mmCIF file of C-alpha atoms and ligand atoms in Angstrom:
data_model
loop_
_atom_site.group_PDB
_atom_site.id
_atom_site.type_symbol
_atom_site.label_atom_id
_atom_site.label_comp_id
_atom_site.label_asym_id
_atom_site.label_seq_id
_atom_site.Cartn_x
_atom_site.Cartn_y
_atom_site.Cartn_z
ATOM 1 C CA MET A 1 27.535 12.023 -13.347
ATOM 2 C CA ILE A 2 25.557 12.035 -10.199
ATOM 3 C CA THR A 3 25.234 9.484 -7.576
ATOM 4 C CA PHE A 4 22.274 7.234 -6.685
ATOM 5 C CA GLU A 5 21.520 9.205 -3.698
ATOM 6 C CA GLU A 6 21.581 12.935 -5.644
ATOM 7 C CA ALA A 7 19.596 10.738 -8.660
ATOM 8 C CA MET A 8 16.970 9.920 -5.622
ATOM 9 C CA THR A 9 17.015 13.381 -3.502
ATOM 10 C CA THR A 10 16.467 14.794 -7.443
ATOM 11 C CA VAL A 11 13.504 12.895 -7.764
ATOM 12 C CA PHE A 12 11.842 13.158 -4.526
ATOM 13 C CA ARG A 13 12.362 17.541 -4.321
ATOM 14 C CA ASN A 14 10.496 17.491 -7.530
ATOM 15 C CA ALA A 15 7.780 14.894 -6.841
ATOM 16 C CA LYS A 16 5.056 17.450 -4.480
ATOM 17 C CA PRO A 17 1.733 16.091 -3.459
ATOM 18 C CA LEU A 18 -1.146 16.113 -5.461
ATOM 19 C CA PRO A 19 -4.753 17.741 -4.381
ATOM 20 C CA PRO A 20 -6.755 15.370 -1.810
ATOM 21 C CA ALA A 21 -9.516 13.241 -3.089
ATOM 22 C CA LEU A 22 -12.635 12.422 -1.403
ATOM 23 C CA VAL A 23 -12.721 8.339 -2.131
ATOM 24 C CA ARG A 24 -15.078 5.805 -0.579
ATOM 25 C CA ILE A 25 -13.808 3.666 2.534
ATOM 26 C CA GLU A 26 -13.625 0.578 0.496
ATOM 27 C CA ASP A 27 -12.045 2.279 -2.016
ATOM 28 C CA ALA A 28 -9.251 3.791 0.075
ATOM 29 C CA VAL A 29 -6.797 0.817 1.078
ATOM 30 C CA GLY A 30 -3.137 2.046 -0.221
ATOM 31 C CA ARG A 31 -3.943 5.935 0.151
ATOM 32 C CA THR A 32 -2.688 8.127 2.882
ATOM 33 C CA LEU A 33 -5.572 9.714 5.247
ATOM 34 C CA LEU A 34 -5.458 13.535 4.799
ATOM 35 C CA GLU A 35 -7.472 14.382 8.005
ATOM 36 C CA ASP A 36 -8.280 13.717 11.269
ATOM 37 C CA ILE A 37 -11.145 10.974 11.759
ATOM 38 C CA ARG A 38 -13.008 11.819 14.964
ATOM 39 C CA SER A 39 -16.037 10.346 15.592
ATOM 40 C CA GLY A 40 -19.399 11.551 15.387
ATOM 41 C CA ILE A 41 -20.706 9.559 17.815
ATOM 42 C CA ASP A 42 -20.823 7.405 21.151
ATOM 43 C CA MET A 43 -19.958 3.545 19.986
ATOM 44 C CA PRO A 44 -22.533 1.142 20.779
ATOM 45 C CA PRO A 45 -24.540 4.535 20.514
ATOM 46 C CA PHE A 46 -26.482 2.860 23.434
ATOM 47 C CA ASN A 47 -26.124 0.261 26.347
ATOM 48 C CA LYS A 48 -26.298 -2.424 24.259
ATOM 49 C CA SER A 49 -26.073 -6.633 25.214
ATOM 50 C CA ALA A 50 -22.920 -8.452 24.438
ATOM 51 C CA VAL A 51 -25.354 -11.641 24.705
ATOM 52 C CA ASP A 52 -29.013 -13.594 23.980
ATOM 53 C CA GLY A 53 -30.087 -13.809 27.244
ATOM 54 C CA TYR A 54 -32.328 -12.399 29.839
ATOM 55 C CA ALA A 55 -32.295 -8.637 30.759
ATOM 56 C CA ALA A 56 -33.171 -7.850 34.760
ATOM 57 C CA ARG A 57 -32.552 -6.025 37.661
ATOM 58 C CA THR A 58 -29.067 -7.527 39.263
ATOM 59 C CA ALA A 59 -30.939 -7.615 42.914
ATOM 60 C CA ASP A 60 -33.910 -9.677 41.589
ATOM 61 C CA VAL A 61 -31.347 -11.938 40.189
ATOM 62 C CA LYS A 62 -29.452 -12.605 43.367
ATOM 63 C CA LYS A 63 -32.424 -13.193 45.096
ATOM 64 C CA GLY A 64 -32.891 -16.180 43.127
ATOM 65 C CA LEU A 65 -36.611 -16.815 42.449
ATOM 66 C CA PRO A 66 -37.935 -17.020 39.422
ATOM 67 C CA LEU A 67 -38.816 -13.564 37.276
ATOM 68 C CA ARG A 68 -41.596 -13.157 34.670
ATOM 69 C CA ASN A 69 -40.682 -13.109 30.747
ATOM 70 C CA VAL A 70 -42.397 -9.601 30.157
ATOM 71 C CA GLY A 71 -41.259 -9.586 26.242
ATOM 72 C CA LEU A 72 -38.552 -10.153 23.769
ATOM 73 C CA ILE A 73 -36.141 -7.789 22.168
ATOM 74 C CA GLN A 74 -34.822 -8.059 18.964
ATOM 75 C CA ALA A 75 -31.221 -6.358 17.774
ATOM 76 C CA GLY A 76 -32.133 -2.739 16.217
ATOM 77 C CA ASP A 77 -36.095 -3.184 18.300
ATOM 78 C CA THR A 78 -36.924 -0.441 20.936
ATOM 79 C CA PHE A 79 -38.840 -1.745 24.116
ATOM 80 C CA LYS A 80 -41.778 -0.135 24.829
ATOM 81 C CA GLY A 81 -41.618 0.087 28.296
ATOM 82 C CA LYS A 82 -39.661 -0.690 31.544
ATOM 83 C CA VAL A 83 -38.316 -3.945 33.396
ATOM 84 C CA GLY A 84 -39.955 -4.208 36.750
ATOM 85 C CA ALA A 85 -39.165 -5.412 39.965
ATOM 86 C CA ALA A 86 -39.739 -9.495 39.796
ATOM 87 C CA GLN A 87 -39.792 -8.894 35.621
ATOM 88 C CA CYS A 88 -37.205 -9.937 33.005
ATOM 89 C CA VAL A 89 -36.953 -9.319 29.132
ATOM 90 C CA LYS A 90 -35.358 -11.555 26.759
ATOM 91 C CA ILE A 91 -32.648 -10.523 24.824
ATOM 92 C CA MET A 92 -30.658 -10.777 21.459
ATOM 93 C CA THR A 93 -27.098 -9.561 21.252
ATOM 94 C CA GLY A 94 -27.122 -6.241 20.200
ATOM 95 C CA ALA A 95 -30.276 -5.289 21.073
ATOM 96 C CA PRO A 96 -30.802 -2.409 23.711
ATOM 97 C CA VAL A 97 -30.387 -3.246 26.825
ATOM 98 C CA PRO A 98 -34.445 -1.645 28.049
ATOM 99 C CA PRO A 99 -34.609 1.118 31.211
ATOM 100 C CA GLY A 100 -34.567 -0.636 34.912
ATOM 101 C CA ALA A 101 -32.443 -3.566 33.448
ATOM 102 C CA ASP A 102 -29.214 -3.350 34.306
ATOM 103 C CA THR A 103 -28.227 -6.624 33.660
ATOM 104 C CA VAL A 104 -28.132 -9.468 31.399
ATOM 105 C CA VAL A 105 -27.841 -13.363 32.434
ATOM 106 C CA MET A 106 -26.945 -15.441 29.398
ATOM 107 C CA VAL A 107 -29.997 -17.960 27.858
ATOM 108 C CA GLU A 108 -27.107 -20.701 28.745
ATOM 109 C CA ASP A 109 -27.288 -19.697 32.203
ATOM 110 C CA SER A 110 -31.312 -20.210 32.658
ATOM 111 C CA SER A 111 -34.584 -21.977 32.071
ATOM 112 C CA GLU A 112 -37.769 -20.590 30.977
ATOM 113 C CA ALA A 113 -41.293 -22.359 31.887
ATOM 114 C CA ASP A 114 -45.083 -21.271 32.101
ATOM 115 C CA GLY A 115 -43.493 -17.248 31.068
ATOM 116 C CA PHE A 116 -40.864 -17.707 34.205
ATOM 117 C CA VAL A 117 -37.341 -17.718 34.197
ATOM 118 C CA LYS A 118 -35.073 -19.392 36.764
ATOM 119 C CA PHE A 119 -31.306 -18.212 36.433
ATOM 120 C CA THR A 120 -28.836 -20.753 37.262
ATOM 121 C CA LYS A 121 -25.760 -18.031 37.510
ATOM 122 C CA GLN A 122 -25.673 -14.648 38.926
ATOM 123 C CA THR A 123 -24.392 -11.641 37.309
ATOM 124 C CA ALA A 124 -23.188 -8.915 38.563
ATOM 125 C CA LYS A 125 -24.204 -5.430 37.832
ATOM 126 C CA GLY A 126 -23.566 -3.971 34.363
ATOM 127 C CA GLU A 127 -22.674 -7.697 33.251
ATOM 128 C CA ASN A 128 -23.034 -8.307 30.181
ATOM 129 C CA VAL A 129 -23.629 -4.714 28.771
ATOM 130 C CA CYS A 130 -21.354 -2.956 27.033
ATOM 131 C CA LEU A 131 -22.152 0.520 27.462
ATOM 132 C CA ARG A 132 -22.797 3.386 25.582
ATOM 133 C CA GLY A 133 -19.672 5.002 24.207
ATOM 134 C CA GLU A 134 -17.610 2.022 25.756
ATOM 135 C CA ASP A 135 -15.875 1.539 22.906
ATOM 136 C CA ILE A 136 -15.270 4.991 21.353
ATOM 137 C CA LYS A 137 -16.606 8.246 23.263
ATOM 138 C CA LYS A 138 -18.234 10.896 20.837
ATOM 139 C CA GLY A 139 -15.257 13.134 19.525
ATOM 140 C CA ARG A 140 -12.580 10.966 20.372
ATOM 141 C CA LEU A 141 -9.415 10.932 17.931
ATOM 142 C CA VAL A 142 -9.763 7.441 15.788
ATOM 143 C CA MET A 143 -7.216 8.060 12.972
ATOM 144 C CA PRO A 144 -4.975 10.395 13.127
ATOM 145 C CA ARG A 145 -4.323 12.451 9.866
ATOM 146 C CA GLY A 146 -1.006 10.654 7.987
ATOM 147 C CA THR A 147 -2.657 7.168 8.612
ATOM 148 C CA VAL A 148 -2.325 4.834 5.607
ATOM 149 C CA LEU A 149 -4.711 2.742 5.825
ATOM 150 C CA THR A 150 -4.940 -1.140 5.064
ATOM 151 C CA ILE A 151 -7.547 -3.388 5.617
ATOM 152 C CA SER A 152 -7.767 -3.488 9.122
ATOM 153 C CA HIS A 153 -8.937 0.648 9.492
ATOM 154 C CA ILE A 154 -12.104 -0.019 6.949
ATOM 155 C CA ALA A 155 -14.127 -1.213 9.757
ATOM 156 C CA ALA A 156 -12.948 1.518 12.165
ATOM 157 C CA LEU A 157 -13.882 4.407 9.629
ATOM 158 C CA ALA A 158 -17.564 2.075 8.614
ATOM 159 C CA ALA A 159 -18.168 2.384 12.496
ATOM 160 C CA VAL A 160 -17.892 5.961 13.199
ATOM 161 C CA GLY A 161 -20.136 6.703 10.416
ATOM 162 C CA ARG A 162 -18.218 7.696 7.240
ATOM 163 C CA GLY A 163 -18.722 6.352 4.353
ATOM 164 C CA SER A 164 -15.796 8.481 2.360
ATOM 165 C CA VAL A 165 -12.747 9.872 3.502
ATOM 166 C CA LYS A 166 -10.219 12.854 2.607
ATOM 167 C CA THR A 167 -7.374 11.250 1.137
ATOM 168 C CA GLY A 168 -3.864 11.898 -1.061
ATOM 169 C CA ALA A 169 -4.772 11.409 -4.676
ATOM 170 C CA LEU A 170 -3.254 8.971 -7.158
ATOM 171 C CA PRO A 171 -1.080 10.106 -9.587
ATOM 172 C CA LYS A 172 -1.851 9.240 -13.516
ATOM 173 C CA VAL A 173 0.782 7.261 -14.997
ATOM 174 C CA SER A 174 1.200 6.420 -18.625
ATOM 175 C CA LEU A 175 3.057 3.871 -19.640
ATOM 176 C CA VAL A 176 5.462 3.664 -23.264
ATOM 177 C CA ASN A 177 7.453 0.900 -24.159
ATOM 178 C CA THR A 178 10.117 2.076 -26.809
ATOM 179 C CA GLY A 179 11.772 0.358 -29.352
ATOM 180 C CA GLY A 180 10.693 -1.887 -32.622
ATOM 181 C CA GLU A 181 11.977 -4.989 -31.542
ATOM 182 C CA LEU A 182 8.888 -5.247 -28.908
ATOM 183 C CA VAL A 183 6.007 -8.064 -29.070
ATOM 184 C CA PRO A 184 3.237 -8.129 -26.540
ATOM 185 C CA PRO A 185 3.963 -11.303 -24.703
ATOM 186 C CA GLY A 186 0.980 -13.748 -25.874
ATOM 187 C CA GLU A 187 1.275 -13.024 -29.548
ATOM 188 C CA LYS A 188 3.320 -14.478 -32.459
ATOM 189 C CA LEU A 189 7.253 -13.493 -31.815
ATOM 190 C CA GLY A 190 8.928 -11.920 -35.345
ATOM 191 C CA LYS A 191 12.384 -12.209 -36.376
ATOM 192 C CA ASN A 192 14.702 -10.662 -34.375
ATOM 193 C CA CYS A 193 11.571 -9.164 -32.117
ATOM 194 C CA ILE A 194 11.952 -9.993 -28.005
ATOM 195 C CA TYR A 195 8.835 -10.182 -25.892
ATOM 196 C CA ASN A 196 8.023 -6.695 -23.658
ATOM 197 C CA SER A 197 8.721 -7.609 -20.241
ATOM 198 C CA ASN A 198 8.914 -4.078 -19.219
ATOM 199 C CA GLY A 199 5.316 -2.900 -19.924
ATOM 200 C CA PRO A 200 3.037 -6.009 -18.267
ATOM 201 C CA MET A 201 5.769 -5.625 -15.245
ATOM 202 C CA LEU A 202 5.736 -2.207 -15.079
ATOM 203 C CA SER A 203 1.934 -2.135 -15.198
ATOM 204 C CA ALA A 204 1.729 -4.871 -12.340
ATOM 205 C CA MET A 205 4.555 -2.920 -10.113
ATOM 206 C CA LEU A 206 1.831 0.536 -10.328
ATOM 207 C CA LYS A 207 -0.965 -2.619 -9.716
ATOM 208 C CA THR A 208 0.479 -2.447 -6.103
ATOM 209 C CA ASP A 209 0.371 0.993 -5.535
ATOM 210 C CA GLY A 210 -3.107 1.300 -6.633
ATOM 211 C CA ILE A 211 -2.491 2.511 -10.443
ATOM 212 C CA THR A 212 -3.836 1.337 -13.179
ATOM 213 C CA ALA A 213 -1.698 1.677 -16.441
ATOM 214 C CA ALA A 214 -1.945 -0.224 -19.642
ATOM 215 C CA PRO A 215 1.482 -1.131 -21.844
ATOM 216 C CA VAL A 216 2.279 1.299 -25.082
ATOM 217 C CA ILE A 217 4.700 -0.130 -27.717
ATOM 218 C CA VAL A 218 6.363 2.754 -29.482
ATOM 219 C CA ARG A 219 8.615 1.701 -32.657
ATOM 220 C CA ASP A 220 12.279 4.260 -32.584
ATOM 221 C CA ARG A 221 10.826 6.558 -34.496
ATOM 222 C CA VAL A 222 10.121 10.092 -34.441
ATOM 223 C CA ARG A 223 7.521 10.502 -35.573
ATOM 224 C CA SER A 224 5.609 7.612 -33.522
ATOM 225 C CA LEU A 225 7.693 8.627 -30.487
ATOM 226 C CA HIS A 226 6.614 12.227 -30.212
ATOM 227 C CA ALA A 227 3.309 11.630 -30.816
ATOM 228 C CA ALA A 228 2.883 9.116 -27.940
ATOM 229 C CA PHE A 229 4.855 11.522 -25.305
ATOM 230 C CA SER A 230 3.028 14.339 -25.946
ATOM 231 C CA LYS A 231 -0.369 12.161 -25.026
ATOM 232 C CA ALA A 232 1.730 10.781 -22.167
ATOM 233 C CA LEU A 233 2.724 14.179 -21.254
ATOM 234 C CA LYS A 234 -1.070 14.903 -19.564
ATOM 235 C CA SER A 235 -0.279 12.494 -16.953
ATOM 236 C CA ASP A 236 1.023 13.559 -13.956
ATOM 237 C CA ILE A 237 3.869 10.889 -14.745
ATOM 238 C CA VAL A 238 5.627 9.276 -17.570
ATOM 239 C CA LEU A 239 7.525 6.103 -17.513
ATOM 240 C CA VAL A 240 9.277 5.654 -20.839
ATOM 241 C CA SER A 241 11.551 2.314 -21.337
ATOM 242 C CA GLY A 242 14.632 1.659 -23.206
ATOM 243 C CA GLY A 243 16.020 4.458 -25.913
ATOM 244 C CA VAL A 244 17.729 6.846 -23.636
ATOM 245 C CA SER A 245 21.150 5.320 -24.281
ATOM 246 C CA MET A 246 23.910 6.303 -26.800
ATOM 247 C CA GLY A 247 22.367 4.290 -29.874
ATOM 248 C CA ASP A 248 21.712 5.761 -33.139
ATOM 249 C CA PHE A 249 18.137 4.794 -32.294
ATOM 250 C CA ASP A 250 18.280 6.565 -29.028
ATOM 251 C CA LEU A 251 16.041 9.391 -29.510
ATOM 252 C CA VAL A 252 13.412 9.644 -26.112
ATOM 253 C CA PRO A 253 15.646 12.242 -24.330
ATOM 254 C CA GLY A 254 15.936 14.533 -27.553
ATOM 255 C CA ILE A 255 12.242 14.084 -28.711
ATOM 256 C CA LEU A 256 10.814 14.791 -24.707
ATOM 257 C CA LYS A 257 12.883 17.810 -24.484
ATOM 258 C CA ASN A 258 11.481 19.267 -27.842
ATOM 259 C CA LEU A 259 8.521 18.465 -25.977
ATOM 260 C CA GLY A 260 9.465 20.754 -23.488
ATOM 261 C CA VAL A 261 10.454 18.351 -20.585
ATOM 262 C CA LYS A 262 13.419 20.262 -18.669
ATOM 263 C CA CYS A 263 15.737 17.438 -18.012
ATOM 264 C CA LEU A 264 17.059 16.983 -14.160
ATOM 265 C CA PHE A 265 19.769 14.307 -14.766
ATOM 266 C CA HIS A 266 20.507 12.093 -17.521
ATOM 267 C CA LYS A 267 22.679 8.876 -16.472
ATOM 268 C CA VAL A 268 23.184 8.166 -12.852
ATOM 269 C CA ARG A 269 26.529 6.640 -11.066
ATOM 270 C CA VAL A 270 25.098 3.110 -10.490
ATOM 271 C CA ARG A 271 24.300 -0.630 -11.823
ATOM 272 C CA PRO A 272 21.260 -1.317 -12.597
ATOM 273 C CA GLY A 273 20.137 1.758 -15.214
ATOM 274 C CA LYS A 274 22.874 4.023 -15.932
ATOM 275 C CA PRO A 275 21.680 6.063 -18.279
ATOM 276 C CA MET A 276 18.181 6.833 -16.203
ATOM 277 C CA PHE A 277 16.703 9.835 -17.488
ATOM 278 C CA PHE A 278 14.748 12.419 -15.616
ATOM 279 C CA GLY A 279 12.802 15.629 -16.180
ATOM 280 C CA VAL A 280 9.837 17.481 -15.699
ATOM 281 C CA LYS A 281 7.118 20.060 -17.516
ATOM 282 C CA GLY A 282 5.228 21.653 -15.259
ATOM 283 C CA ARG A 283 4.034 19.079 -12.810
ATOM 284 C CA THR A 284 4.444 16.175 -15.052
ATOM 285 C CA LEU A 285 7.381 13.530 -13.779
ATOM 286 C CA VAL A 286 8.910 11.822 -16.656
ATOM 287 C CA PHE A 287 11.276 8.831 -16.342
ATOM 288 C CA GLY A 288 13.434 7.507 -19.084
ATOM 289 C CA ILE A 289 14.836 4.825 -18.225
ATOM 290 C CA PRO A 290 16.816 2.270 -19.967
ATOM 291 C CA GLY A 291 15.671 -0.825 -22.083
ATOM 292 C CA ASN A 292 16.967 -3.739 -19.584
ATOM 293 C CA PRO A 293 14.188 -4.565 -17.402
ATOM 294 C CA VAL A 294 15.934 -5.373 -13.587
ATOM 295 C CA ALA A 295 17.115 -1.424 -14.786
ATOM 296 C CA ASN A 296 13.262 -0.600 -14.918
ATOM 297 C CA PHE A 297 12.072 -2.975 -12.206
ATOM 298 C CA MET A 298 14.901 -0.994 -9.800
ATOM 299 C CA ALA A 299 13.939 2.903 -10.922
ATOM 300 C CA TYR A 300 10.743 1.370 -10.064
ATOM 301 C CA LEU A 301 11.819 0.789 -6.121
ATOM 302 C CA ALA A 302 14.332 3.621 -5.805
ATOM 303 C CA TYR A 303 12.623 6.668 -7.613
ATOM 304 C CA ILE A 304 9.401 6.225 -9.045
ATOM 305 C CA ARG A 305 7.656 4.477 -6.493
ATOM 306 C CA PRO A 306 8.808 6.756 -3.537
ATOM 307 C CA ALA A 307 7.502 9.611 -6.166
ATOM 308 C CA ILE A 308 4.031 8.290 -6.572
ATOM 309 C CA ARG A 309 3.603 7.896 -3.002
ATOM 310 C CA LYS A 310 4.863 11.611 -2.146
ATOM 311 C CA LEU A 311 2.366 12.713 -5.357
ATOM 312 C CA ALA A 312 -0.126 10.667 -2.841
ATOM 313 C CA GLY A 313 0.601 12.536 0.250
ATOM 314 C CA ARG A 314 2.657 9.641 1.743
ATOM 315 C CA ALA A 315 5.156 11.156 4.960
ATOM 316 C CA ASP A 316 7.239 8.067 4.836
ATOM 317 C CA PHE A 317 8.326 7.978 0.982
ATOM 318 C CA ALA A 318 11.296 6.950 0.668
ATOM 319 C CA PRO A 319 12.515 3.702 -0.191
ATOM 320 C CA ASP A 320 12.722 0.671 2.574
ATOM 321 C CA PHE A 321 16.679 0.140 2.687
ATOM 322 C CA ARG A 322 17.540 -1.811 5.521
ATOM 323 C CA THR A 323 20.912 -3.774 6.849
ATOM 324 C CA GLY A 324 21.236 -7.124 6.681
ATOM 325 C CA VAL A 325 23.948 -9.793 6.882
ATOM 326 C CA CYS A 326 25.447 -10.846 3.644
ATOM 327 C CA ALA A 327 26.071 -14.859 3.296
ATOM 328 C CA ASP A 328 28.072 -14.440 -0.087
ATOM 329 C CA LYS A 329 30.749 -12.342 -1.030
ATOM 330 C CA PHE A 330 29.286 -9.113 -3.256
ATOM 331 C CA ALA A 331 31.970 -8.249 -6.055
ATOM 332 C CA PRO A 332 30.211 -6.398 -8.718
ATOM 333 C CA ARG A 333 32.580 -6.336 -11.783
ATOM 334 C CA THR A 334 32.049 -2.208 -11.453
ATOM 335 C CA PRO A 335 33.461 0.966 -9.852
ATOM 336 C CA ARG A 336 30.255 2.471 -9.781
ATOM 337 C CA ARG A 337 27.338 1.839 -7.299
ATOM 338 C CA ALA A 338 25.621 -1.545 -7.814
ATOM 339 C CA LEU A 339 22.752 -3.234 -6.370
ATOM 340 C CA VAL A 340 23.181 -6.678 -6.954
ATOM 341 C CA LEU A 341 19.645 -9.036 -6.817
ATOM 342 C CA SER A 342 19.714 -10.734 -3.715
ATOM 343 C CA LYS A 343 17.853 -13.478 -2.140
ATOM 344 C CA VAL A 344 16.945 -11.998 1.164
ATOM 345 C CA LEU A 345 16.037 -14.537 3.945
ATOM 346 C CA ALA A 346 14.577 -13.458 7.015
ATOM 347 C CA LYS A 347 15.580 -15.374 10.035
ATOM 348 C CA THR A 348 16.586 -12.882 13.456
ATOM 349 C CA ASP A 349 18.390 -10.738 11.259
ATOM 350 C CA TYR A 350 18.311 -10.764 7.288
ATOM 351 C CA THR A 351 20.713 -12.543 5.325
ATOM 352 C CA LEU A 352 21.804 -11.702 2.138
ATOM 353 C CA SER A 353 22.767 -14.037 -0.446
ATOM 354 C CA GLY A 354 23.592 -14.106 -4.621
ATOM 355 C CA VAL A 355 21.502 -15.388 -7.148
ATOM 356 C CA THR A 356 22.875 -16.922 -9.926
ATOM 357 C CA ASN A 357 22.823 -14.942 -12.433
ATOM 358 C CA ASN A 358 23.293 -16.284 -16.643
ATOM 359 C CA GLY A 359 24.783 -13.183 -18.396
ATOM 360 C CA SER A 360 23.419 -10.019 -19.693
ATOM 361 C CA ALA A 361 19.530 -9.580 -19.350
ATOM 362 C CA ASP A 362 19.491 -10.788 -15.995
ATOM 363 C CA ILE A 363 15.483 -11.767 -16.496
ATOM 364 C CA LEU A 364 15.890 -14.694 -14.729
ATOM 365 C CA ALA A 365 18.075 -13.969 -11.849
ATOM 366 C CA LEU A 366 15.321 -11.049 -10.959
ATOM 367 C CA ALA A 367 12.510 -14.214 -11.257
ATOM 368 C CA ALA A 368 15.233 -16.451 -8.737
ATOM 369 C CA ALA A 369 15.441 -13.145 -6.400
ATOM 370 C CA ASN A 370 13.559 -10.514 -3.814
ATOM 371 C CA GLY A 371 16.112 -8.137 -2.902
ATOM 372 C CA PHE A 372 19.171 -6.137 -4.641
ATOM 373 C CA THR A 373 22.148 -5.632 -1.696
ATOM 374 C CA MET A 374 23.752 -2.250 -2.063
ATOM 375 C CA VAL A 375 27.446 -2.620 -3.094
ATOM 376 C CA LYS A 376 29.339 0.918 -2.481
ATOM 377 C CA GLU A 377 31.570 2.573 -5.324
ATOM 378 C CA ASN A 378 34.714 0.680 -5.748
ATOM 379 C CA GLY A 379 33.668 -1.799 -3.413
ATOM 380 C CA SER A 380 33.034 -4.911 -2.610
ATOM 381 C CA ILE A 381 31.612 -6.861 0.633
ATOM 382 C CA ASN A 382 32.515 -10.205 2.462
ATOM 383 C CA LYS A 383 30.425 -13.264 3.606
ATOM 384 C CA LYS A 384 29.576 -12.323 7.415
ATOM 385 C CA GLU A 385 30.062 -8.583 6.582
ATOM 386 C CA LYS A 386 26.505 -6.835 6.956
ATOM 387 C CA ALA A 387 25.216 -4.377 3.830
ATOM 388 C CA LYS A 388 21.874 -2.444 2.985
ATOM 389 C CA PHE A 389 19.303 -3.851 1.175
ATOM 390 C CA ILE A 390 16.161 -3.494 -0.446
ATOM 391 C CA THR A 391 13.184 -6.284 -0.805
ATOM 392 C CA TRP A 392 9.940 -6.606 -2.232
ATOM 393 C CA LEU A 393 8.440 -9.394 -0.608
HETATM 394 P P1 LIG B 401 18.039 0.178 -25.426
HETATM 395 O O1 LIG B 401 17.746 1.032 -23.767
HETATM 396 O O2 LIG B 401 16.133 0.358 -25.847
HETATM 397 O O3 LIG B 401 18.869 0.279 -25.843
HETATM 398 O O4 LIG B 401 17.197 -1.471 -24.622
HETATM 399 C C1 LIG B 401 18.550 -2.045 -23.605
HETATM 400 C C2 LIG B 401 18.308 -3.995 -24.262
HETATM 401 O O5 LIG B 401 16.498 -3.907 -23.484
HETATM 402 C C3 LIG B 401 17.737 -4.197 -25.325
HETATM 403 O O6 LIG B 401 18.771 -5.253 -25.518
HETATM 404 C C4 LIG B 401 16.558 -4.244 -25.804
HETATM 405 O O7 LIG B 401 15.929 -4.647 -26.537
HETATM 406 C C5 LIG B 401 15.665 -4.585 -24.344
HETATM 407 N N1 LIG B 401 14.420 -4.465 -24.101
HETATM 408 C C6 LIG B 401 14.121 -2.854 -24.197
HETATM 409 N N2 LIG B 401 13.350 -2.804 -23.824
HETATM 410 C C7 LIG B 401 12.824 -3.849 -23.397
HETATM 411 C C8 LIG B 401 11.700 -4.338 -23.392
HETATM 412 N N3 LIG B 401 10.216 -3.634 -23.047
HETATM 413 N N4 LIG B 401 11.043 -5.739 -22.205
HETATM 414 C C9 LIG B 401 12.289 -6.308 -22.706
HETATM 415 N N5 LIG B 401 13.266 -5.905 -22.890
HETATM 416 C C10 LIG B 401 14.089 -4.855 -23.745
HETATM 417 MG MG1 LIG B 402 16.185 0.454 -27.899
#
């Protein structure tokens, strides 16, 4: 049986970046930039007033005599003419500073009467003027290829005139939840049935990575599974939950193989998620996750999200395991590598505590947790010792 690390490496090795996509900048948050963004313009593109006030010659303002107001310039307008000696032009924030003027006095530092303006404060040459290209010079690198775009990048892309950018593509994902016992939450629960936790949970997790996928429930019948998987295999990634263990109705691996999916591993020395199946068909990645929702959650963090990120062109796709200090003893009852649901608290360091675990299903423990603490094979970790963890909040 392969180790947790070997399983992750196998997934990452088989996840190959998809061809780039051109997307509108308002849709680009979360995506990886696949081109260097250089500015095609000077920013600002002209000498611009930084305040509402009067544009004039510095020498005239220094003299302290009233200046004749010869016009008004609004943002977006052009002043036809030039500011001459002993003249000024009323100017609004964002408007182009007219030729002749080399300073702008704030309206708060002035008084105007009968077409003449007096200033109560002097300004230096260039004061309150943003010079052409002061923020960004034409040709300057604004954002390097590889940047993972966040909400704070979009204004800069727009400012240099980019309506769309070349980014990594988001994979198409199909989501199949197997099991005759499953009912969508919100519907009436039949006899011997349980609600489908994995479908909505994985759908929500995919959304955090920018991907939309609706869960489909399929019963453990060869024909139904075969039909569902044939359709799902048209996607870049297929997520199947349930049906991968040793039960008489765990038909998933066999059917996937029949459909041409090459198995790369089936079982990993880790808890949760030991009977994990991973295979490929062409460029399609297929994850068969055991039914336990915590195993699905863990599989998403360890294998699926990194695969999505790698397909989407990200260099930092690997799961972000960090180091913290244990506030509890972690002694999982398994010889396998264990990922133990934990409460992670960030103080000056991270402290890791266990969460109350009430039995087999773990679903409430998951809801109370915000991380997994990792415990080595045949190991345990004492209070105050360091441990690796992964968090999602
Ligand atoms: P399986 O891997 O199909 O043998 O399922 C293992 C356990 O997880 C069983 O108790 C299932 O009822 C449960 N299970 C399977 N799929 C889901 C699901 N989508 N939501 C909640 N529990 C599930
Ligand atoms: Mg099942």
